[in-house]
PDB file of C-alpha atoms in Angstrom:
ATOM      1  CA  MET K   1      12.328  -9.403   9.348  1.00 87.00           C
ATOM      2  CA  PHE K   2      15.464  -8.086   7.624  1.00 87.00           C
ATOM      3  CA  GLU K   3      17.435 -11.166   8.712  1.00 88.00           C
ATOM      4  CA  GLU K   4      14.695 -13.440   7.368  1.00 90.00           C
ATOM      5  CA  ARG K   5      14.860 -11.630   4.041  1.00 88.00           C
ATOM      6  CA  VAL K   6      18.637 -12.157   3.878  1.00 85.00           C
ATOM      7  CA  LYS K   7      18.102 -15.903   4.448  1.00 88.00           C
ATOM      8  CA  CYS K   8      15.455 -16.045   1.705  1.00 89.00           C
ATOM      9  CA  LYS K   9      17.693 -14.165  -0.732  1.00 84.00           C
ATOM     10  CA  LYS K  10      20.537 -16.622  -0.167  1.00 84.00           C
ATOM     11  CA  ALA K  11      18.117 -19.509  -0.764  1.00 86.00           C
ATOM     12  CA  LYS K  12      16.717 -17.708  -3.857  1.00 82.00           C
ATOM     13  CA  ASN K  13      13.276 -17.868  -2.273  1.00 88.00           C
ATOM     14  CA  PRO K  14      10.819 -15.361  -3.861  1.00 88.00           C
ATOM     15  CA  LEU K  15       9.412 -14.806  -0.370  1.00 91.00           C
ATOM     16  CA  GLN K  16      12.262 -12.292   0.063  1.00 90.00           C
ATOM     17  CA  GLN K  17      10.283  -9.847  -2.118  1.00 90.00           C
ATOM     18  CA  ILE K  18       7.363  -9.995   0.335  1.00 92.00           C
ATOM     19  CA  TYR K  19       9.711  -9.202   3.222  1.00 90.00           C
ATOM     20  CA  LYS K  20      11.090  -6.278   1.216  1.00 88.00           C
ATOM     21  CA  LEU K  21       7.589  -4.874   0.638  1.00 90.00           C
ATOM     22  CA  MET K  22       6.710  -5.294   4.317  1.00 91.00           C
ATOM     23  CA  LEU K  23       9.872  -3.470   5.415  1.00 87.00           C
ATOM     24  CA  ASN K  24       9.229  -0.619   2.977  1.00 84.00           C
ATOM     25  CA  SER K  25       5.554  -0.315   3.895  1.00 86.00           C
ATOM     26  CA  SER K  26       6.278  -0.262   7.635  1.00 85.00           C
ATOM     27  CA  TYR K  27       8.612   2.686   7.055  1.00 83.00           C
ATOM     28  CA  GLY K  28       6.120   4.336   4.687  1.00 84.00           C
ATOM     29  CA  LYS K  29       3.389   4.103   7.316  1.00 85.00           C
ATOM     30  CA  THR K  30       5.383   6.407   9.602  1.00 87.00           C
ATOM     31  CA  ILE K  31       5.260   9.275   7.062  1.00 85.00           C
ATOM     32  CA  GLU K  32       1.728   8.644   5.826  1.00 82.00           C
ATOM     33  CA  GLY K  33      -0.235  11.850   5.266  1.00 78.00           C
ATOM     34  CA  ASP K  34      -3.378  12.739   7.195  1.00 77.00           C
ATOM     35  CA  ARG K  35      -6.655  11.418   5.818  1.00 77.00           C
ATOM     36  CA  ASN K  36      -9.389  14.046   5.676  1.00 81.00           C
ATOM     37  CA  GLU K  37     -11.918  11.626   4.189  1.00 84.00           C
ATOM     38  CA  THR K  38     -13.553   8.406   5.345  1.00 85.00           C
ATOM     39  CA  VAL K  39     -15.507   5.763   3.383  1.00 88.00           C
ATOM     40  CA  GLN K  40     -18.656   4.197   4.854  1.00 87.00           C
ATOM     41  CA  ILE K  41     -21.234   1.718   3.517  1.00 89.00           C
ATOM     42  CA  PHE K  42     -24.930   2.446   4.129  1.00 89.00           C
ATOM     43  CA  GLU K  43     -27.984   0.230   3.568  1.00 89.00           C
ATOM     44  CA  GLU K  44     -31.232   1.596   2.099  1.00 84.00           C
ATOM     45  CA  THR K  45     -32.724   1.472   5.587  1.00 85.00           C
ATOM     46  CA  GLN K  46     -29.984   3.835   6.819  1.00 87.00           C
ATOM     47  CA  LEU K  47     -30.606   6.636   4.295  1.00 84.00           C
ATOM     48  CA  GLU K  48     -32.269   8.858   6.878  1.00 84.00           C
ATOM     49  CA  GLU K  49     -29.177   8.577   9.070  1.00 85.00           C
ATOM     50  CA  LEU K  50     -26.994   9.339   6.031  1.00 83.00           C
ATOM     51  CA  PHE K  51     -28.891  12.488   5.063  1.00 85.00           C
ATOM     52  CA  LYS K  52     -28.288  13.909   8.524  1.00 85.00           C
ATOM     53  CA  LYS K  53     -24.646  14.129   7.452  1.00 83.00           C
ATOM     54  CA  TYR K  54     -25.462  16.048   4.239  1.00 82.00           C
ATOM     55  CA  ASP K  55     -22.801  18.677   4.947  1.00 86.00           C
ATOM     56  CA  GLN K  56     -20.063  16.016   5.149  1.00 86.00           C
ATOM     57  CA  ILE K  57     -20.904  14.061   1.982  1.00 87.00           C
ATOM     58  CA  ASN K  58     -18.311  14.278  -0.808  1.00 87.00           C
ATOM     59  CA  SER K  59     -19.702  11.551  -3.079  1.00 87.00           C
ATOM     60  CA  ILE K  60     -22.225   8.685  -3.155  1.00 87.00           C
ATOM     61  CA  GLN K  61     -22.019   5.544  -5.318  1.00 86.00           C
ATOM     62  CA  GLN K  62     -24.890   3.031  -5.327  1.00 85.00           C
ATOM     63  CA  TYR K  63     -24.264  -0.732  -5.654  1.00 83.00           C
ATOM     64  CA  GLY K  64     -27.596  -2.575  -5.583  1.00 83.00           C
ATOM     65  CA  THR K  65     -29.143  -1.886  -2.185  1.00 85.00           C
ATOM     66  CA  LYS K  66     -25.930  -0.503  -0.708  1.00 88.00           C
ATOM     67  CA  PHE K  67     -24.434   2.986  -0.900  1.00 88.00           C
ATOM     68  CA  CYS K  68     -20.707   3.684  -0.790  1.00 88.00           C
ATOM     69  CA  VAL K  69     -20.317   7.152   0.697  1.00 89.00           C
ATOM     70  CA  LYS K  70     -17.209   9.289   1.022  1.00 89.00           C
ATOM     71  CA  LEU K  71     -17.534  11.586   4.015  1.00 87.00           C
ATOM     72  CA  GLU K  72     -15.338  14.495   4.956  1.00 85.00           C
ATOM     73  CA  LYS K  73     -13.976  14.215   8.475  1.00 80.00           C
ATOM     74  CA  GLU K  74     -15.226  16.835  10.903  1.00 73.00           C
ATOM     75  CA  CYS K  75     -11.774  17.237  12.410  1.00 68.00           C
ATOM     76  CA  CYS K  76      -8.418  15.643  11.849  1.00 63.00           C
ATOM     77  CA  GLU K  77      -6.217  14.491  14.701  1.00 68.00           C
ATOM     78  CA  GLN K  78      -2.496  14.082  14.142  1.00 69.00           C
ATOM     79  CA  THR K  79      -1.554  10.615  15.352  1.00 72.00           C
ATOM     80  CA  GLY K  80       1.313   9.798  12.953  1.00 75.00           C
ATOM     81  CA  TYR K  81       4.996   9.112  13.557  1.00 84.00           C
ATOM     82  CA  HIS K  82       6.475  11.485  11.004  1.00 86.00           C
ATOM     83  CA  HIS K  83       9.513  12.226  13.166  1.00 88.00           C
ATOM     84  CA  ILE K  84      10.525   8.561  12.894  1.00 90.00           C
ATOM     85  CA  GLY K  85      10.064   8.535   9.119  1.00 88.00           C
ATOM     86  CA  ILE K  86      12.144  11.708   8.815  1.00 90.00           C
ATOM     87  CA  GLN K  87      14.982  10.107  10.796  1.00 92.00           C
ATOM     88  CA  ILE K  88      14.886   7.021   8.542  1.00 89.00           C
ATOM     89  CA  LEU K  89      15.033   9.216   5.421  1.00 90.00           C
ATOM     90  CA  SER K  90      17.871  11.284   6.868  1.00 93.00           C
ATOM     91  CA  MET K  91      19.849   8.143   7.669  1.00 92.00           C
ATOM     92  CA  SER K  92      19.361   6.777   4.150  1.00 91.00           C
ATOM     93  CA  LYS K  93      20.647  10.054   2.683  1.00 93.00           C
ATOM     94  CA  ARG K  94      23.626   9.931   5.021  1.00 94.00           C
ATOM     95  CA  ILE K  95      24.490   6.369   3.914  1.00 93.00           C
ATOM     96  CA  MET K  96      24.315   7.346   0.236  1.00 94.00           C
ATOM     97  CA  ASN K  97      26.202  10.625   0.653  1.00 95.00           C
ATOM     98  CA  GLU K  98      29.046   8.983   2.578  1.00 95.00           C
ATOM     99  CA  VAL K  99      29.730   6.783  -0.441  1.00 95.00           C
ATOM    100  CA  MET K 100      29.105   9.390  -3.138  1.00 95.00           C
ATOM    101  CA  THR K 101      31.204  12.155  -1.589  1.00 95.00           C
ATOM    102  CA  LEU K 102      34.081   9.739  -0.944  1.00 96.00           C
ATOM    103  CA  ALA K 103      33.917   8.583  -4.585  1.00 96.00           C
ATOM    104  CA  GLU K 104      34.012  12.231  -5.645  1.00 95.00           C
ATOM    105  CA  ASP K 105      37.050  12.891  -3.427  1.00 96.00           C
ATOM    106  CA  LEU K 106      38.803   9.912  -5.048  1.00 96.00           C
ATOM    107  CA  ASP K 107      37.812  11.128  -8.540  1.00 96.00           C
ATOM    108  CA  LEU K 108      35.872   7.915  -9.250  1.00 96.00           C
ATOM    109  CA  ASN K 109      33.027   7.921 -11.772  1.00 94.00           C
ATOM    110  CA  ILE K 110      29.484   6.963 -10.770  1.00 93.00           C
ATOM    111  CA  TYR K 111      27.618   6.253 -14.004  1.00 92.00           C
ATOM    112  CA  TYR K 112      24.128   5.937 -12.551  1.00 92.00           C
ATOM    113  CA  GLN K 113      22.616   6.730  -9.170  1.00 91.00           C
ATOM    114  CA  ASP K 114      19.114   6.315  -7.790  1.00 88.00           C
ATOM    115  CA  THR K 115      17.469   6.413  -4.368  1.00 85.00           C
ATOM    116  CA  ASP K 116      19.474   3.569  -2.824  1.00 86.00           C
ATOM    117  CA  SER K 117      21.825   2.388  -5.558  1.00 90.00           C
ATOM    118  CA  MET K 118      24.691   3.410  -7.817  1.00 92.00           C
ATOM    119  CA  GLN K 119      26.651   1.853 -10.671  1.00 93.00           C
ATOM    120  CA  MET K 120      30.402   2.145 -11.145  1.00 92.00           C
ATOM    121  CA  LEU K 121      33.409   0.190 -12.441  1.00 92.00           C
ATOM    122  CA  GLN K 122      34.432  -2.909 -10.452  1.00 89.00           C
ATOM    123  CA  ASP K 123      38.056  -1.714 -10.107  1.00 91.00           C
ATOM    124  CA  ASP K 124      36.833   1.632  -8.773  1.00 94.00           C
ATOM    125  CA  LEU K 125      34.528  -0.161  -6.345  1.00 92.00           C
ATOM    126  CA  ASP K 126      37.487  -2.070  -4.879  1.00 92.00           C
ATOM    127  CA  LYS K 127      39.380   1.215  -4.338  1.00 94.00           C
ATOM    128  CA  LEU K 128      36.298   2.827  -2.833  1.00 96.00           C
ATOM    129  CA  GLY K 129      35.755  -0.100  -0.448  1.00 94.00           C
ATOM    130  CA  LYS K 130      39.304   0.164   0.934  1.00 95.00           C
ATOM    131  CA  LYS K 131      39.090   3.930   1.486  1.00 96.00           C
ATOM    132  CA  PHE K 132      35.610   3.580   2.991  1.00 96.00           C
ATOM    133  CA  LEU K 133      36.927   1.095   5.566  1.00 95.00           C
ATOM    134  CA  GLU K 134      39.800   3.438   6.436  1.00 95.00           C
ATOM    135  CA  LYS K 135      37.533   6.447   6.875  1.00 95.00           C
ATOM    136  CA  TYR K 136      34.411   4.988   8.521  1.00 94.00           C
ATOM    137  CA  GLN K 137      35.809   1.805  10.131  1.00 94.00           C
ATOM    138  CA  ARG K 138      33.167  -0.431   8.564  1.00 93.00           C
ATOM    139  CA  GLU K 139      32.832  -2.589   5.461  1.00 94.00           C
ATOM    140  CA  LEU K 140      31.135  -1.052   2.429  1.00 94.00           C
ATOM    141  CA  ILE K 141      30.240  -4.320   0.670  1.00 92.00           C
ATOM    142  CA  GLY K 142      28.062  -6.916   2.387  1.00 90.00           C
ATOM    143  CA  GLU K 143      24.530  -8.188   2.981  1.00 86.00           C
ATOM    144  CA  GLN K 144      23.892  -6.449   6.300  1.00 87.00           C
ATOM    145  CA  MET K 145      21.782  -3.356   6.860  1.00 86.00           C
ATOM    146  CA  GLY K 146      23.564  -0.209   5.681  1.00 87.00           C
ATOM    147  CA  GLN K 147      25.904  -2.128   3.371  1.00 90.00           C
ATOM    148  CA  PHE K 148      25.952  -2.262  -0.429  1.00 92.00           C
ATOM    149  CA  HIS K 149      25.865  -5.300  -2.702  1.00 88.00           C
ATOM    150  CA  SER K 150      25.279  -6.048  -6.380  1.00 88.00           C
ATOM    151  CA  ASP K 151      21.629  -6.294  -7.393  1.00 85.00           C
ATOM    152  CA  PHE K 152      22.443  -7.703 -10.846  1.00 90.00           C
ATOM    153  CA  GLN K 153      20.572 -11.005 -11.055  1.00 87.00           C
ATOM    154  CA  SER K 154      19.885 -13.520 -13.800  1.00 90.00           C
ATOM    155  CA  GLU K 155      17.817 -16.690 -14.031  1.00 89.00           C
ATOM    156  CA  LEU K 156      20.480 -18.079 -16.382  1.00 91.00           C
ATOM    157  CA  GLY K 157      23.166 -18.381 -13.699  1.00 90.00           C
ATOM    158  CA  LYS K 158      25.694 -16.415 -11.657  1.00 90.00           C
ATOM    159  CA  VAL K 159      26.279 -12.822 -12.778  1.00 90.00           C
ATOM    160  CA  LEU K 160      30.016 -12.164 -13.138  1.00 90.00           C
ATOM    161  CA  TYR K 161      29.897  -8.504 -14.175  1.00 91.00           C
ATOM    162  CA  GLY K 162      28.145  -5.911 -16.338  1.00 92.00           C
ATOM    163  CA  GLU K 163      29.882  -5.722 -19.714  1.00 91.00           C
ATOM    164  CA  ASP K 164      28.072  -2.832 -21.411  1.00 91.00           C
ATOM    165  CA  GLY K 165      25.392  -0.308 -20.540  1.00 92.00           C
ATOM    166  CA  ILE K 166      23.225   2.507 -21.869  1.00 94.00           C
ATOM    167  CA  TYR K 167      21.829   5.152 -19.515  1.00 94.00           C
ATOM    168  CA  ILE K 168      19.123   7.337 -21.059  1.00 93.00           C
ATOM    169  CA  SER K 169      17.250   8.893 -18.157  1.00 90.00           C
ATOM    170  CA  LYS K 170      16.369   8.294 -14.538  1.00 90.00           C
ATOM    171  CA  LYS K 171      14.936   4.770 -14.233  1.00 93.00           C
ATOM    172  CA  VAL K 172      15.573   4.179 -17.954  1.00 95.00           C
ATOM    173  CA  TYR K 173      18.750   2.172 -18.522  1.00 96.00           C
ATOM    174  CA  CYS K 174      20.069  -1.236 -19.544  1.00 95.00           C
ATOM    175  CA  VAL K 175      23.195  -3.184 -18.554  1.00 95.00           C
ATOM    176  CA  LYS K 176      24.430  -6.203 -20.516  1.00 94.00           C
ATOM    177  CA  LEU K 177      25.426  -8.911 -18.031  1.00 94.00           C
ATOM    178  CA  CYS K 178      28.077 -11.577 -18.404  1.00 94.00           C
ATOM    179  CA  VAL K 179      26.607 -14.709 -16.785  1.00 94.00           C
ATOM    180  CA  GLN K 180      28.180 -18.052 -15.898  1.00 92.00           C
ATOM    181  CA  LYS K 181      25.859 -21.059 -16.144  1.00 91.00           C
ATOM    182  CA  GLU K 182      26.000 -24.027 -13.753  1.00 89.00           C
ATOM    183  CA  ASN K 183      27.968 -26.043 -16.335  1.00 91.00           C
ATOM    184  CA  GLY K 184      30.578 -23.269 -16.585  1.00 90.00           C
ATOM    185  CA  ASP K 185      29.469 -21.893 -19.959  1.00 92.00           C
ATOM    186  CA  ILE K 186      29.358 -18.111 -20.398  1.00 93.00           C
ATOM    187  CA  CYS K 187      26.210 -16.429 -21.724  1.00 93.00           C
ATOM    188  CA  TYR K 188      24.628 -12.969 -21.662  1.00 93.00           C
ATOM    189  CA  ASP K 189      21.544 -11.494 -20.047  1.00 94.00           C
ATOM    190  CA  TYR K 190      20.189  -7.995 -19.400  1.00 95.00           C
ATOM    191  CA  HIS K 191      19.455  -5.877 -16.342  1.00 94.00           C
ATOM    192  CA  GLN K 192      16.832  -3.564 -17.832  1.00 95.00           C
ATOM    193  CA  ARG K 193      14.761  -0.787 -16.331  1.00 94.00           C
ATOM    194  CA  MET K 194      12.232   1.448 -18.055  1.00 94.00           C
ATOM    195  CA  LYS K 195       9.746   3.409 -15.961  1.00 92.00           C
ATOM    196  CA  GLY K 196       6.226   2.745 -17.201  1.00 91.00           C
ATOM    197  CA  VAL K 197       7.132  -0.402 -19.173  1.00 93.00           C
ATOM    198  CA  THR K 198       7.458  -3.918 -17.742  1.00 92.00           C
ATOM    199  CA  GLY K 199      10.588  -6.011 -18.178  1.00 92.00           C
ATOM    200  CA  GLU K 200       8.617  -8.706 -20.023  1.00 92.00           C
ATOM    201  CA  CYS K 201       7.342  -6.119 -22.494  1.00 93.00           C
ATOM    202  CA  ILE K 202      10.879  -4.794 -23.129  1.00 95.00           C
ATOM    203  CA  THR K 203      12.170  -8.321 -23.790  1.00 94.00           C
ATOM    204  CA  GLN K 204       9.297  -9.077 -26.158  1.00 93.00           C
ATOM    205  CA  LYS K 205       9.845  -5.853 -28.143  1.00 94.00           C
ATOM    206  CA  ALA K 206      13.586  -6.592 -28.364  1.00 95.00           C
ATOM    207  CA  ASP K 207      12.796 -10.103 -29.680  1.00 94.00           C
ATOM    208  CA  GLU K 208      10.341  -8.643 -32.187  1.00 94.00           C
ATOM    209  CA  LEU K 209      12.514  -5.825 -33.597  1.00 95.00           C
ATOM    210  CA  TYR K 210      16.142  -6.494 -32.621  1.00 95.00           C
ATOM    211  CA  GLY K 211      16.602 -10.250 -32.556  1.00 94.00           C
ATOM    212  CA  GLY K 212      16.629 -10.248 -28.751  1.00 93.00           C
ATOM    213  CA  ASP K 213      19.363  -7.594 -28.416  1.00 94.00           C
ATOM    214  CA  VAL K 214      17.979  -5.293 -25.711  1.00 95.00           C
ATOM    215  CA  ILE K 215      21.022  -2.991 -25.922  1.00 95.00           C
ATOM    216  CA  LYS K 216      20.107  -2.147 -29.545  1.00 95.00           C
ATOM    217  CA  LEU K 217      16.584  -1.229 -28.442  1.00 96.00           C
ATOM    218  CA  TYR K 218      17.953   1.161 -25.809  1.00 96.00           C
ATOM    219  CA  GLN K 219      20.449   2.561 -28.325  1.00 95.00           C
ATOM    220  CA  ASP K 220      17.598   3.493 -30.669  1.00 95.00           C
ATOM    221  CA  LEU K 221      15.774   5.163 -27.769  1.00 95.00           C
ATOM    222  CA  ALA K 222      18.970   7.063 -26.909  1.00 94.00           C
ATOM    223  CA  ASP K 223      19.183   8.191 -30.554  1.00 93.00           C
ATOM    224  CA  GLY K 224      15.713   9.746 -30.298  1.00 93.00           C
ATOM    225  CA  LYS K 225      13.673   7.023 -31.998  1.00 94.00           C
ATOM    226  CA  ALA K 226      10.053   6.631 -30.835  1.00 95.00           C
ATOM    227  CA  ILE K 227       9.179   3.039 -29.890  1.00 95.00           C
ATOM    228  CA  GLU K 228       5.667   1.834 -29.105  1.00 95.00           C
ATOM    229  CA  PHE K 229       5.100  -0.790 -26.409  1.00 94.00           C
ATOM    230  CA  ASP K 230       1.874  -2.702 -25.807  1.00 93.00           C
ATOM    231  CA  LEU K 231       1.920  -3.508 -22.109  1.00 90.00           C
ATOM    232  CA  CYS K 232      -0.844  -6.116 -22.554  1.00 90.00           C
ATOM    233  CA  SER K 233       1.261  -8.136 -24.996  1.00 86.00           C
ATOM    234  CA  ALA K 234       3.354  -9.707 -22.244  1.00 83.00           C
ATOM    235  CA  LYS K 235       1.204  -9.353 -19.139  1.00 83.00           C
ATOM    236  CA  VAL K 236      -2.443  -9.182 -18.091  1.00 84.00           C
ATOM    237  CA  PHE K 237      -3.591  -5.635 -17.324  1.00 85.00           C
ATOM    238  CA  MET K 238      -6.862  -4.770 -15.596  1.00 86.00           C
ATOM    239  CA  LYS K 239      -8.727  -1.503 -15.183  1.00 86.00           C
ATOM    240  CA  LYS K 240     -10.724  -0.676 -12.070  1.00 83.00           C
ATOM    241  CA  GLN K 241     -14.292   0.415 -12.821  1.00 81.00           C
ATOM    242  CA  ASP K 242     -16.402   2.941 -10.906  1.00 74.00           C
ATOM    243  CA  ASP K 243     -18.387   0.077  -9.366  1.00 71.00           C
ATOM    244  CA  TYR K 244     -15.138  -1.436  -7.988  1.00 71.00           C
ATOM    245  CA  SER K 245     -15.180  -4.269 -10.542  1.00 81.00           C
ATOM    246  CA  TYR K 246     -12.194  -4.989 -12.802  1.00 87.00           C
ATOM    247  CA  MET K 247     -12.031  -5.274 -16.585  1.00 88.00           C
ATOM    248  CA  ASN K 248      -9.275  -6.993 -18.578  1.00 90.00           C
ATOM    249  CA  LEU K 249      -7.683  -4.667 -21.130  1.00 89.00           C
ATOM    250  CA  SER K 250      -7.071  -6.013 -24.634  1.00 88.00           C
ATOM    251  CA  GLU K 251      -4.348  -3.434 -25.306  1.00 89.00           C
ATOM    252  CA  PHE K 252      -2.474  -0.746 -23.404  1.00 90.00           C
ATOM    253  CA  LYS K 253      -0.102   1.044 -25.752  1.00 92.00           C
ATOM    254  CA  ARG K 254       2.577   3.449 -24.613  1.00 93.00           C
ATOM    255  CA  THR K 255       5.059   5.239 -26.897  1.00 94.00           C
ATOM    256  CA  LEU K 256       8.416   6.330 -25.489  1.00 94.00           C
ATOM    257  CA  GLN K 257      10.767   8.874 -27.037  1.00 94.00           C
ATOM    258  CA  PHE K 258      13.714  10.675 -25.446  1.00 93.00           C
ATOM    259  CA  LEU K 259      15.849  13.651 -26.356  1.00 90.00           C
ATOM    260  CA  THR K 260      19.163  12.852 -28.019  1.00 88.00           C
ATOM    261  CA  LYS K 261      22.439  13.913 -26.407  1.00 85.00           C
ATOM    262  CA  GLU K 262      22.686  16.890 -28.787  1.00 88.00           C
ATOM    263  CA  GLU K 263      19.080  17.937 -28.060  1.00 89.00           C
ATOM    264  CA  LYS K 264      19.706  17.710 -24.303  1.00 87.00           C
ATOM    265  CA  GLU K 265      22.793  19.919 -24.636  1.00 89.00           C
ATOM    266  CA  GLN K 266      20.854  22.384 -26.787  1.00 91.00           C
ATOM    267  CA  LYS K 267      18.006  22.489 -24.265  1.00 90.00           C
ATOM    268  CA  LYS K 268      20.498  22.995 -21.438  1.00 89.00           C
ATOM    269  CA  GLU K 269      22.110  25.866 -23.352  1.00 91.00           C
ATOM    270  CA  GLU K 270      18.711  27.455 -24.037  1.00 91.00           C
ATOM    271  CA  GLU K 271      17.763  27.237 -20.340  1.00 92.00           C
ATOM    272  CA  LYS K 272      21.114  28.756 -19.393  1.00 91.00           C
ATOM    273  CA  GLN K 273      20.601  31.598 -21.865  1.00 92.00           C
ATOM    274  CA  LYS K 274      17.057  32.163 -20.604  1.00 92.00           C
ATOM    275  CA  LYS K 275      18.270  32.406 -16.998  1.00 91.00           C
ATOM    276  CA  GLN K 276      20.955  34.873 -18.062  1.00 91.00           C
ATOM    277  CA  GLU K 277      18.374  37.029 -19.846  1.00 90.00           C
ATOM    278  CA  GLU K 278      16.096  36.953 -16.775  1.00 90.00           C
ATOM    279  CA  LYS K 279      19.041  37.921 -14.579  1.00 91.00           C
ATOM    280  CA  GLU K 280      19.910  40.863 -16.841  1.00 90.00           C
ATOM    281  CA  GLU K 281      16.253  41.926 -16.950  1.00 90.00           C
ATOM    282  CA  LYS K 282      16.044  41.950 -13.140  1.00 90.00           C
ATOM    283  CA  LYS K 283      19.283  43.922 -12.951  1.00 87.00           C
ATOM    284  CA  LYS K 284      17.931  46.451 -15.441  1.00 87.00           C
ATOM    285  CA  LYS K 285      14.710  46.854 -13.425  1.00 87.00           C
ATOM    286  CA  ARG K 286      16.650  47.422 -10.193  1.00 87.00           C
ATOM    287  CA  GLU K 287      18.751  50.121 -11.875  1.00 85.00           C
ATOM    288  CA  GLU K 288      15.604  51.836 -13.196  1.00 84.00           C
ATOM    289  CA  GLU K 289      14.022  51.721  -9.725  1.00 82.00           C
ATOM    290  CA  LYS K 290      17.129  53.351  -8.241  1.00 80.00           C
ATOM    291  CA  LYS K 291      16.991  56.134 -10.852  1.00 80.00           C
ATOM    292  CA  ASN K 292      13.294  56.748 -10.154  1.00 79.00           C
ATOM    293  CA  LYS K 293      13.949  56.997  -6.410  1.00 73.00           C
ATOM    294  CA  LYS K 294      16.601  59.658  -7.008  1.00 64.00           C
TER     295      LYS K 294
END
C-alpha cells in the first residue's frame, strides 16, 4: 500500500491521499480504545425484548417505527493489538529523535517541528544529511519509509524553496514558497496551516483584507490582532442532527487571536515566578513541620 502511494504521488494522483488515510487508520485501529457501549436498532414489535434489557439502556432515540438504542455492554473483552500500536509509535519517535538530536549536536536550527515533520534551512539540511549518513549508514532524504522529504506543494508549479515564514503556534504557521512554472517563470504561493480554519478560508480572507498576501494576515495574527473567519464562506459545512440527518450551515464564524511575543514572554515570566513562590512556600512548610516535630 505504501509503494502504491509513492507511485500515485509521483503521478500527482489524488488517490495517494486515500492510501495515506488507509495507512494511518490501519495503525490507529491497533491502539483503538475499548468500546463499553453498543448501538442496536429495534422495531416496535421488539419493544418487549428491549425492555428486558432495561438495566443496560443508556439512551433511546425514536425514528418513525424504529428505535435507536445505546446499550451498555455487560462485560468488555480485550481483543485489541495495543502492543503493536505502541511499537509503531515508539519507532516514529525514534526516527524523529535521531534527526532532532543530531541537528542539536551540530548546532542547527529547527524552526518548526510537529508529529512527523520539521522545517529548517536548506543549507543546514544538506549538512544534516551528510552527518546522518555517516552516523546511521542510511540516507535521510528520500521517498521510502522512514525517510524525509519536502511536503511543500503548489498547484502553480514546482516548489523551489520556502522564502519567508511566520510561525505563531503549533499548527499555525505560513511559509511563502518560490515556485517555478512549466514555462520557467517564477511566481509565489503559500504553504499555510491554521488549526480550525480551512486553507480555502485563509486564502479568501487574505484576498479580502490583504490583497492576497497571506504572510501579512499571519503577521497581524502574530501581532495580536483578532481576525474573524467564516468557514462557510469558502466551503460547505453541515451539522449532524439528533435524528442523524444533516443540515447545511449558512455561517460558521470563528475568531482567532494569539498572544504577542512580548505577552508570551511576560506569561512565561509570571509562570516562572509563580513556580518559584510555590517552591518557597513548600520549603517554608517543611521547615515549620520540622520545628513542630522537635
